[in-house]
PDB file of C-alpha atoms in Angstrom:
ATOM      1  CA  GLU G   1       0.000   0.000   0.000  1.00 55.00           C
ATOM      2  CA  THR G   2       1.243   3.476  -0.805  1.00 70.00           C
ATOM      3  CA  GLY G   3       1.586   5.922   2.075  1.00 93.00           C
ATOM      4  CA  VAL G   4      -1.196   8.394   1.220  1.00 97.00           C
ATOM      5  CA  THR G   5      -3.961   7.372  -1.169  1.00 97.00           C
ATOM      6  CA  GLN G   6      -6.496   9.714  -2.722  1.00 98.00           C
ATOM      7  CA  THR G   7      -9.696   8.861  -4.596  1.00 97.00           C
ATOM      8  CA  PRO G   8     -10.963   9.633  -7.104  1.00 97.00           C
ATOM      9  CA  ARG G   9      -7.936  10.686  -9.151  1.00 97.00           C
ATOM     10  CA  HIS G  10     -10.165  12.647 -11.527  1.00 97.00           C
ATOM     11  CA  LEU G  11     -13.592  14.172 -10.952  1.00 96.00           C
ATOM     12  CA  VAL G  12     -15.815  16.247 -13.228  1.00 95.00           C
ATOM     13  CA  MET G  13     -18.869  17.817 -11.637  1.00 93.00           C
ATOM     14  CA  GLY G  14     -21.500  20.396 -12.358  1.00 90.00           C
ATOM     15  CA  MET G  15     -22.011  23.418 -10.151  1.00 88.00           C
ATOM     16  CA  THR G  16     -25.116  21.897  -8.527  1.00 87.00           C
ATOM     17  CA  ASN G  17     -23.592  18.497  -7.759  1.00 88.00           C
ATOM     18  CA  LYS G  18     -22.484  17.143  -4.387  1.00 93.00           C
ATOM     19  CA  LYS G  19     -19.365  15.002  -4.379  1.00 95.00           C
ATOM     20  CA  SER G  20     -16.617  13.981  -1.966  1.00 97.00           C
ATOM     21  CA  LEU G  21     -12.883  13.497  -2.153  1.00 98.00           C
ATOM     22  CA  LYS G  22     -11.332  10.796   0.010  1.00 98.00           C
ATOM     23  CA  CYS G  23      -7.859  10.503   1.493  1.00 98.00           C
ATOM     24  CA  GLU G  24      -6.402   7.589   3.431  1.00 97.00           C
ATOM     25  CA  GLN G  25      -2.972   7.424   5.035  1.00 96.00           C
ATOM     26  CA  HIS G  26      -1.242   4.202   6.042  1.00 94.00           C
ATOM     27  CA  LEU G  27       1.701   5.858   7.831  1.00 94.00           C
ATOM     28  CA  GLY G  28       0.333   6.138  11.353  1.00 92.00           C
ATOM     29  CA  HIS G  29       0.598   9.923  11.201  1.00 92.00           C
ATOM     30  CA  ASN G  30      -1.241  12.282  13.544  1.00 89.00           C
ATOM     31  CA  ALA G  31      -1.916  15.248  11.263  1.00 90.00           C
ATOM     32  CA  MET G  32      -3.666  15.449   7.901  1.00 93.00           C
ATOM     33  CA  TYR G  33      -4.012  18.346   5.486  1.00 93.00           C
ATOM     34  CA  TRP G  34      -5.943  19.476   2.422  1.00 95.00           C
ATOM     35  CA  TYR G  35      -4.098  21.678  -0.084  1.00 95.00           C
ATOM     36  CA  LYS G  36      -5.335  23.274  -3.299  1.00 96.00           C
ATOM     37  CA  GLN G  37      -2.946  23.477  -6.250  1.00 96.00           C
ATOM     38  CA  SER G  38      -3.942  25.828  -9.072  1.00 93.00           C
ATOM     39  CA  ALA G  39      -1.950  26.788 -12.130  1.00 86.00           C
ATOM     40  CA  LYS G  40       0.545  29.599 -11.532  1.00 77.00           C
ATOM     41  CA  LYS G  41      -0.286  29.840  -7.812  1.00 87.00           C
ATOM     42  CA  PRO G  42       1.565  28.447  -4.796  1.00 89.00           C
ATOM     43  CA  LEU G  43       0.078  25.519  -2.938  1.00 92.00           C
ATOM     44  CA  GLU G  44      -2.727  26.849  -0.741  1.00 92.00           C
ATOM     45  CA  LEU G  45      -3.368  25.287   2.647  1.00 91.00           C
ATOM     46  CA  MET G  46      -7.098  24.707   3.151  1.00 93.00           C
ATOM     47  CA  PHE G  47      -7.596  22.622   6.273  1.00 92.00           C
ATOM     48  CA  VAL G  48      -5.497  20.929   8.931  1.00 90.00           C
ATOM     49  CA  TYR G  49      -6.569  18.150  11.285  1.00 91.00           C
ATOM     50  CA  SER G  50      -4.473  17.087  14.245  1.00 85.00           C
ATOM     51  CA  LEU G  51      -5.532  13.966  16.125  1.00 80.00           C
ATOM     52  CA  GLU G  52      -8.901  14.160  14.340  1.00 78.00           C
ATOM     53  CA  GLU G  53      -9.605  17.730  15.463  1.00 79.00           C
ATOM     54  CA  ARG G  54      -9.750  20.558  12.941  1.00 78.00           C
ATOM     55  CA  VAL G  55      -7.098  23.054  13.942  1.00 76.00           C
ATOM     56  CA  GLU G  56      -6.926  25.193  10.830  1.00 75.00           C
ATOM     57  CA  ASN G  57      -9.517  26.566   8.442  1.00 74.00           C
ATOM     58  CA  ASN G  58      -7.672  28.875   6.137  1.00 75.00           C
ATOM     59  CA  SER G  59     -10.592  31.140   5.172  1.00 84.00           C
ATOM     60  CA  VAL G  60     -12.002  28.465   2.884  1.00 92.00           C
ATOM     61  CA  PRO G  61     -15.537  28.997   1.502  1.00 93.00           C
ATOM     62  CA  SER G  62     -18.258  26.920   3.131  1.00 93.00           C
ATOM     63  CA  ARG G  63     -18.909  25.062  -0.123  1.00 95.00           C
ATOM     64  CA  PHE G  64     -15.861  22.999   0.938  1.00 96.00           C
ATOM     65  CA  SER G  65     -16.559  20.908   4.031  1.00 95.00           C
ATOM     66  CA  PRO G  66     -13.869  18.665   5.536  1.00 95.00           C
ATOM     67  CA  GLU G  67     -14.452  15.588   7.663  1.00 95.00           C
ATOM     68  CA  CYS G  68     -11.937  13.520   9.621  1.00 94.00           C
ATOM     69  CA  PRO G  69     -13.668  10.451  11.134  1.00 93.00           C
ATOM     70  CA  ASN G  70     -10.392   8.943  12.388  1.00 92.00           C
ATOM     71  CA  SER G  71      -6.665   9.577  12.170  1.00 89.00           C
ATOM     72  CA  SER G  72      -6.319   7.576   8.946  1.00 94.00           C
ATOM     73  CA  HIS G  73      -9.123   9.078   6.869  1.00 96.00           C
ATOM     74  CA  LEU G  74      -9.885  12.556   5.615  1.00 97.00           C
ATOM     75  CA  PHE G  75     -12.714  13.676   3.357  1.00 97.00           C
ATOM     76  CA  LEU G  76     -13.456  16.871   1.495  1.00 97.00           C
ATOM     77  CA  HIS G  77     -17.157  17.275   0.765  1.00 97.00           C
ATOM     78  CA  LEU G  78     -17.942  19.492  -2.220  1.00 96.00           C
ATOM     79  CA  HIS G  79     -21.233  21.322  -2.796  1.00 94.00           C
ATOM     80  CA  THR G  80     -22.289  24.006  -5.305  1.00 93.00           C
ATOM     81  CA  LEU G  81     -18.763  24.638  -6.476  1.00 94.00           C
ATOM     82  CA  GLN G  82     -17.723  27.297  -8.964  1.00 94.00           C
ATOM     83  CA  PRO G  83     -15.622  26.848 -12.123  1.00 94.00           C
ATOM     84  CA  GLU G  84     -12.744  28.680 -10.406  1.00 93.00           C
ATOM     85  CA  ASP G  85     -12.622  25.827  -7.881  1.00 95.00           C
ATOM     86  CA  SER G  86     -11.220  23.584 -10.617  1.00 96.00           C
ATOM     87  CA  ALA G  87      -7.772  22.527  -9.401  1.00 96.00           C
ATOM     88  CA  LEU G  88      -5.673  19.653  -8.096  1.00 97.00           C
ATOM     89  CA  TYR G  89      -6.611  18.894  -4.499  1.00 98.00           C
ATOM     90  CA  LEU G  90      -3.766  17.343  -2.549  1.00 98.00           C
ATOM     91  CA  CYS G  91      -4.031  15.499   0.728  1.00 97.00           C
ATOM     92  CA  ALA G  92      -0.976  15.252   2.970  1.00 95.00           C
ATOM     93  CA  SER G  93      -0.054  13.814   6.334  1.00 94.00           C
ATOM     94  CA  SER G  94       2.730  14.432   8.828  1.00 90.00           C
ATOM     95  CA  PRO G  95       3.866  12.574  11.928  1.00 86.00           C
ATOM     96  CA  PHE G  96       3.463  15.487  14.307  1.00 76.00           C
ATOM     97  CA  SER G  97       0.353  16.309  16.279  1.00 64.00           C
ATOM     98  CA  ASP G  98       2.129  19.456  17.453  1.00 63.00           C
ATOM     99  CA  LEU G  99       1.422  21.762  14.539  1.00 56.00           C
ATOM    100  CA  MET G 100       4.176  24.120  15.633  1.00 55.00           C
ATOM    101  CA  ASN G 101       6.519  21.562  14.068  1.00 59.00           C
ATOM    102  CA  THR G 102       5.096  20.507  10.718  1.00 61.00           C
ATOM    103  CA  GLY G 103       8.224  18.709   9.522  1.00 77.00           C
ATOM    104  CA  GLU G 104       8.010  16.713   6.311  1.00 87.00           C
ATOM    105  CA  LEU G 105       4.687  16.437   4.524  1.00 92.00           C
ATOM    106  CA  PHE G 106       3.777  13.187   2.796  1.00 94.00           C
ATOM    107  CA  PHE G 107       1.466  13.908  -0.110  1.00 96.00           C
ATOM    108  CA  GLY G 108      -1.020  11.793  -1.995  1.00 97.00           C
ATOM    109  CA  GLU G 109      -1.194  11.842  -5.782  1.00 96.00           C
ATOM    110  CA  GLY G 110      -4.033  14.338  -5.782  1.00 97.00           C
ATOM    111  CA  SER G 111      -7.583  14.518  -7.087  1.00 97.00           C
ATOM    112  CA  ARG G 112      -7.942  16.552 -10.293  1.00 97.00           C
ATOM    113  CA  LEU G 113     -11.288  18.379 -10.040  1.00 96.00           C
ATOM    114  CA  THR G 114     -13.029  20.055 -12.952  1.00 96.00           C
ATOM    115  CA  VAL G 115     -16.167  22.098 -12.288  1.00 95.00           C
ATOM    116  CA  LEU G 116     -18.328  22.746 -15.322  1.00 92.00           C
TER     117      LEU G 116
ATOM    118  CA  THR J   1       2.446  35.300   5.578  1.00 66.00           C
ATOM    119  CA  GLN J   2       6.061  35.095   4.428  1.00 73.00           C
ATOM    120  CA  LEU J   3       6.388  34.792   0.651  1.00 86.00           C
ATOM    121  CA  LEU J   4       8.761  32.571  -1.307  1.00 92.00           C
ATOM    122  CA  GLU J   5       9.562  33.527  -4.892  1.00 94.00           C
ATOM    123  CA  GLN J   6      11.058  30.886  -7.152  1.00 96.00           C
ATOM    124  CA  SER J   7      12.925  31.509 -10.392  1.00 96.00           C
ATOM    125  CA  PRO J   8      12.861  30.775 -13.159  1.00 97.00           C
ATOM    126  CA  GLN J   9       9.189  29.834 -13.426  1.00 95.00           C
ATOM    127  CA  PHE J  10       9.914  27.530 -16.375  1.00 96.00           C
ATOM    128  CA  LEU J  11      13.178  25.961 -17.537  1.00 98.00           C
ATOM    129  CA  SER J  12      13.727  23.606 -20.444  1.00 98.00           C
ATOM    130  CA  ILE J  13      17.239  22.284 -21.119  1.00 96.00           C
ATOM    131  CA  GLN J  14      18.998  19.442 -22.886  1.00 97.00           C
ATOM    132  CA  GLU J  15      19.995  16.260 -21.125  1.00 98.00           C
ATOM    133  CA  GLY J  16      23.515  16.522 -19.734  1.00 97.00           C
ATOM    134  CA  GLU J  17      23.441  20.256 -19.057  1.00 98.00           C
ATOM    135  CA  ASN J  18      23.765  21.878 -15.633  1.00 98.00           C
ATOM    136  CA  LEU J  19      21.184  24.192 -14.108  1.00 98.00           C
ATOM    137  CA  THR J  20      20.400  26.214 -11.004  1.00 98.00           C
ATOM    138  CA  VAL J  21      17.001  27.243  -9.677  1.00 98.00           C
ATOM    139  CA  TYR J  22      16.384  29.728  -6.897  1.00 98.00           C
ATOM    140  CA  CYS J  23      14.071  30.285  -3.950  1.00 97.00           C
ATOM    141  CA  ASN J  24      14.098  33.805  -2.498  1.00 96.00           C
ATOM    142  CA  SER J  25      12.362  35.671   0.278  1.00 93.00           C
ATOM    143  CA  SER J  26      12.653  38.968   2.106  1.00 91.00           C
ATOM    144  CA  SER J  27      11.950  37.071   5.337  1.00 90.00           C
ATOM    145  CA  VAL J  28      14.150  34.820   7.434  1.00 90.00           C
ATOM    146  CA  PHE J  29      13.186  31.158   7.613  1.00 90.00           C
ATOM    147  CA  SER J  30      14.262  28.735  10.318  1.00 89.00           C
ATOM    148  CA  SER J  31      14.530  26.040   7.657  1.00 91.00           C
ATOM    149  CA  LEU J  32      13.628  25.412   4.029  1.00 94.00           C
ATOM    150  CA  GLN J  33      12.410  22.266   2.356  1.00 95.00           C
ATOM    151  CA  TRP J  34      12.682  21.327  -1.321  1.00 97.00           C
ATOM    152  CA  TYR J  35      10.066  19.090  -2.907  1.00 97.00           C
ATOM    153  CA  ARG J  36       9.837  17.618  -6.410  1.00 97.00           C
ATOM    154  CA  GLN J  37       6.453  16.932  -7.975  1.00 96.00           C
ATOM    155  CA  GLU J  38       6.479  14.680 -11.023  1.00 94.00           C
ATOM    156  CA  PRO J  39       3.591  14.820 -13.515  1.00 89.00           C
ATOM    157  CA  GLY J  40       0.497  13.123 -12.099  1.00 89.00           C
ATOM    158  CA  GLU J  41       2.015  12.748  -8.643  1.00 93.00           C
ATOM    159  CA  GLY J  42       2.084  14.601  -5.354  1.00 95.00           C
ATOM    160  CA  PRO J  43       5.177  16.479  -4.130  1.00 96.00           C
ATOM    161  CA  VAL J  44       7.939  14.402  -2.542  1.00 96.00           C
ATOM    162  CA  LEU J  45      10.467  15.850  -0.096  1.00 95.00           C
ATOM    163  CA  LEU J  46      14.038  15.963  -1.411  1.00 96.00           C
ATOM    164  CA  VAL J  47      15.858  17.729   1.406  1.00 95.00           C
ATOM    165  CA  THR J  48      15.547  20.061   4.382  1.00 93.00           C
ATOM    166  CA  VAL J  49      18.205  22.717   5.022  1.00 94.00           C
ATOM    167  CA  VAL J  50      18.408  24.209   8.473  1.00 91.00           C
ATOM    168  CA  THR J  51      21.676  26.069   9.055  1.00 91.00           C
ATOM    169  CA  GLY J  52      22.631  29.300   7.263  1.00 93.00           C
ATOM    170  CA  GLY J  53      25.261  28.517   4.633  1.00 95.00           C
ATOM    171  CA  GLU J  54      24.479  24.803   4.740  1.00 96.00           C
ATOM    172  CA  VAL J  55      25.150  22.730   1.633  1.00 97.00           C
ATOM    173  CA  LYS J  56      23.535  19.325   1.137  1.00 97.00           C
ATOM    174  CA  LYS J  57      24.146  16.949  -1.735  1.00 97.00           C
ATOM    175  CA  LEU J  58      21.774  14.309  -3.046  1.00 95.00           C
ATOM    176  CA  LYS J  59      23.578  12.522  -5.892  1.00 96.00           C
ATOM    177  CA  ARG J  60      23.610  15.095  -8.722  1.00 97.00           C
ATOM    178  CA  LEU J  61      21.535  17.632  -6.769  1.00 98.00           C
ATOM    179  CA  THR J  62      23.214  20.254  -4.558  1.00 98.00           C
ATOM    180  CA  PHE J  63      21.114  22.357  -2.214  1.00 98.00           C
ATOM    181  CA  GLN J  64      22.379  25.504  -0.513  1.00 98.00           C
ATOM    182  CA  PHE J  65      20.776  27.608   2.211  1.00 96.00           C
ATOM    183  CA  GLY J  66      21.786  31.262   2.175  1.00 96.00           C
ATOM    184  CA  ASP J  67      23.909  32.630   5.000  1.00 95.00           C
ATOM    185  CA  ALA J  68      21.075  34.911   6.091  1.00 93.00           C
ATOM    186  CA  ARG J  69      18.491  32.072   5.760  1.00 92.00           C
ATOM    187  CA  LYS J  70      16.407  34.128   3.329  1.00 93.00           C
ATOM    188  CA  ASP J  71      17.166  32.190   0.177  1.00 95.00           C
ATOM    189  CA  SER J  72      18.118  28.801  -1.177  1.00 97.00           C
ATOM    190  CA  SER J  73      19.327  27.331  -4.430  1.00 98.00           C
ATOM    191  CA  LEU J  74      19.197  23.955  -6.116  1.00 98.00           C
ATOM    192  CA  HIS J  75      21.925  23.039  -8.596  1.00 98.00           C
ATOM    193  CA  ILE J  76      21.574  19.979 -10.817  1.00 98.00           C
ATOM    194  CA  THR J  77      24.622  18.578 -12.565  1.00 98.00           C
ATOM    195  CA  ALA J  78      24.304  16.617 -15.821  1.00 98.00           C
ATOM    196  CA  ALA J  79      20.512  16.767 -15.868  1.00 97.00           C
ATOM    197  CA  GLN J  80      18.607  13.599 -16.743  1.00 97.00           C
ATOM    198  CA  PRO J  81      15.048  13.206 -18.123  1.00 96.00           C
ATOM    199  CA  GLY J  82      14.096  11.757 -14.744  1.00 95.00           C
ATOM    200  CA  ASP J  83      14.783  15.175 -13.192  1.00 97.00           C
ATOM    201  CA  THR J  84      11.744  16.563 -15.032  1.00 97.00           C
ATOM    202  CA  GLY J  85       9.128  17.933 -12.658  1.00 97.00           C
ATOM    203  CA  LEU J  86       7.922  20.853 -10.595  1.00 97.00           C
ATOM    204  CA  TYR J  87      10.420  21.915  -7.932  1.00 98.00           C
ATOM    205  CA  LEU J  88       8.877  23.551  -4.877  1.00 97.00           C
ATOM    206  CA  CYS J  89      10.559  25.201  -1.932  1.00 97.00           C
ATOM    207  CA  ALA J  90       8.701  25.553   1.345  1.00 94.00           C
ATOM    208  CA  GLY J  91       9.420  27.092   4.705  1.00 91.00           C
ATOM    209  CA  PRO J  92       7.642  27.439   8.052  1.00 86.00           C
ATOM    210  CA  ASN J  93       5.991  30.765   8.751  1.00 75.00           C
ATOM    211  CA  PHE J  94       7.433  32.609  11.708  1.00 72.00           C
ATOM    212  CA  GLY J  95       5.058  32.283  14.611  1.00 69.00           C
ATOM    213  CA  ASN J  96       2.730  29.500  13.523  1.00 65.00           C
ATOM    214  CA  GLU J  97       5.205  27.230  11.683  1.00 67.00           C
ATOM    215  CA  LYS J  98       2.701  26.469   8.911  1.00 76.00           C
ATOM    216  CA  LEU J  99       4.507  25.695   5.685  1.00 84.00           C
ATOM    217  CA  THR J 100       4.480  28.390   3.014  1.00 88.00           C
ATOM    218  CA  PHE J 101       5.163  27.063  -0.473  1.00 93.00           C
ATOM    219  CA  GLY J 102       6.944  28.867  -3.252  1.00 94.00           C
ATOM    220  CA  THR J 103       5.573  29.488  -6.708  1.00 90.00           C
ATOM    221  CA  GLY J 104       7.572  26.589  -8.153  1.00 95.00           C
ATOM    222  CA  THR J 105       9.981  26.017 -11.043  1.00 97.00           C
ATOM    223  CA  ARG J 106       8.746  23.691 -13.776  1.00 96.00           C
ATOM    224  CA  LEU J 107      11.786  21.886 -15.176  1.00 97.00           C
ATOM    225  CA  THR J 108      11.801  19.905 -18.413  1.00 97.00           C
ATOM    226  CA  ILE J 109      14.852  17.893 -19.458  1.00 97.00           C
ATOM    227  CA  ILE J 110      14.901  17.118 -23.170  1.00 96.00           C
ATOM    228  CA  PRO J 111      16.479  13.780 -24.101  1.00 94.00           C
TER     229      PRO J 111
END
C-alpha cells in the first residue's frame, strides 16, 4: 500500500452536484491536510486536522466541508462549487500532532477536479 | 504570511546540461524544504536545510541555504530526463510554523 492514497484521481462535476474526495494514510501519522494546487499559484493550505480535530480553516468557503472520522481518513465534501474551484486537491499527512513543528509532509497523488 | 519567490518559473534544457534554480524571500526562515512533484504525482520531499550557509548533496543535486536564511538554491549537474518535474521550496511561517510554499519552477529535461 502506498503511504497516502487519494480517490478519485479525476472528478468532473457540475455546479449543482455534491461530491466527496477521500484521502487515506497508512503511515500512522497524527496530522492530515488538504491543499489546493492551481496553475501559476503556490500551494494553498485549506484545512489541517491534528488527532482528528480541525485546527486550521484557512478562510475556505463553506462550499468545501472537511471531515476527519479517524486519524487515517480525511474527506473533502464538495457542494455548489464554482468553475474557479477547478484545481488539483492534494491530501498530505505528517507525523506530528504538534502543529508548531510541521516537519516533512507526505502527499497523496491528488484529485484533479473540474467544475463545469 | 512570508512569501517565497522561485525563479525561473519555467526551464527547459537538454539532457547533460547543468542548471540552477532559486528560492528567495525577504523574510528569514528557520529552515527550508525542497520538494519535487512529477507529472500526475504529489510532491515528494528531497531535502531540508536548516543552518545558514548549509550545503547538502543528493547525488547530482546540490542544495544551498543562504547565509542569512532568506534564500536557497538547487543546482543539478548533468541533468537527466528523470529530473523533469515541478520543484517547490517551502518554509515554516514565523510564529505559527505552517509551511508556506513557493511558486515553483517547472523543469523539463529534453532527451
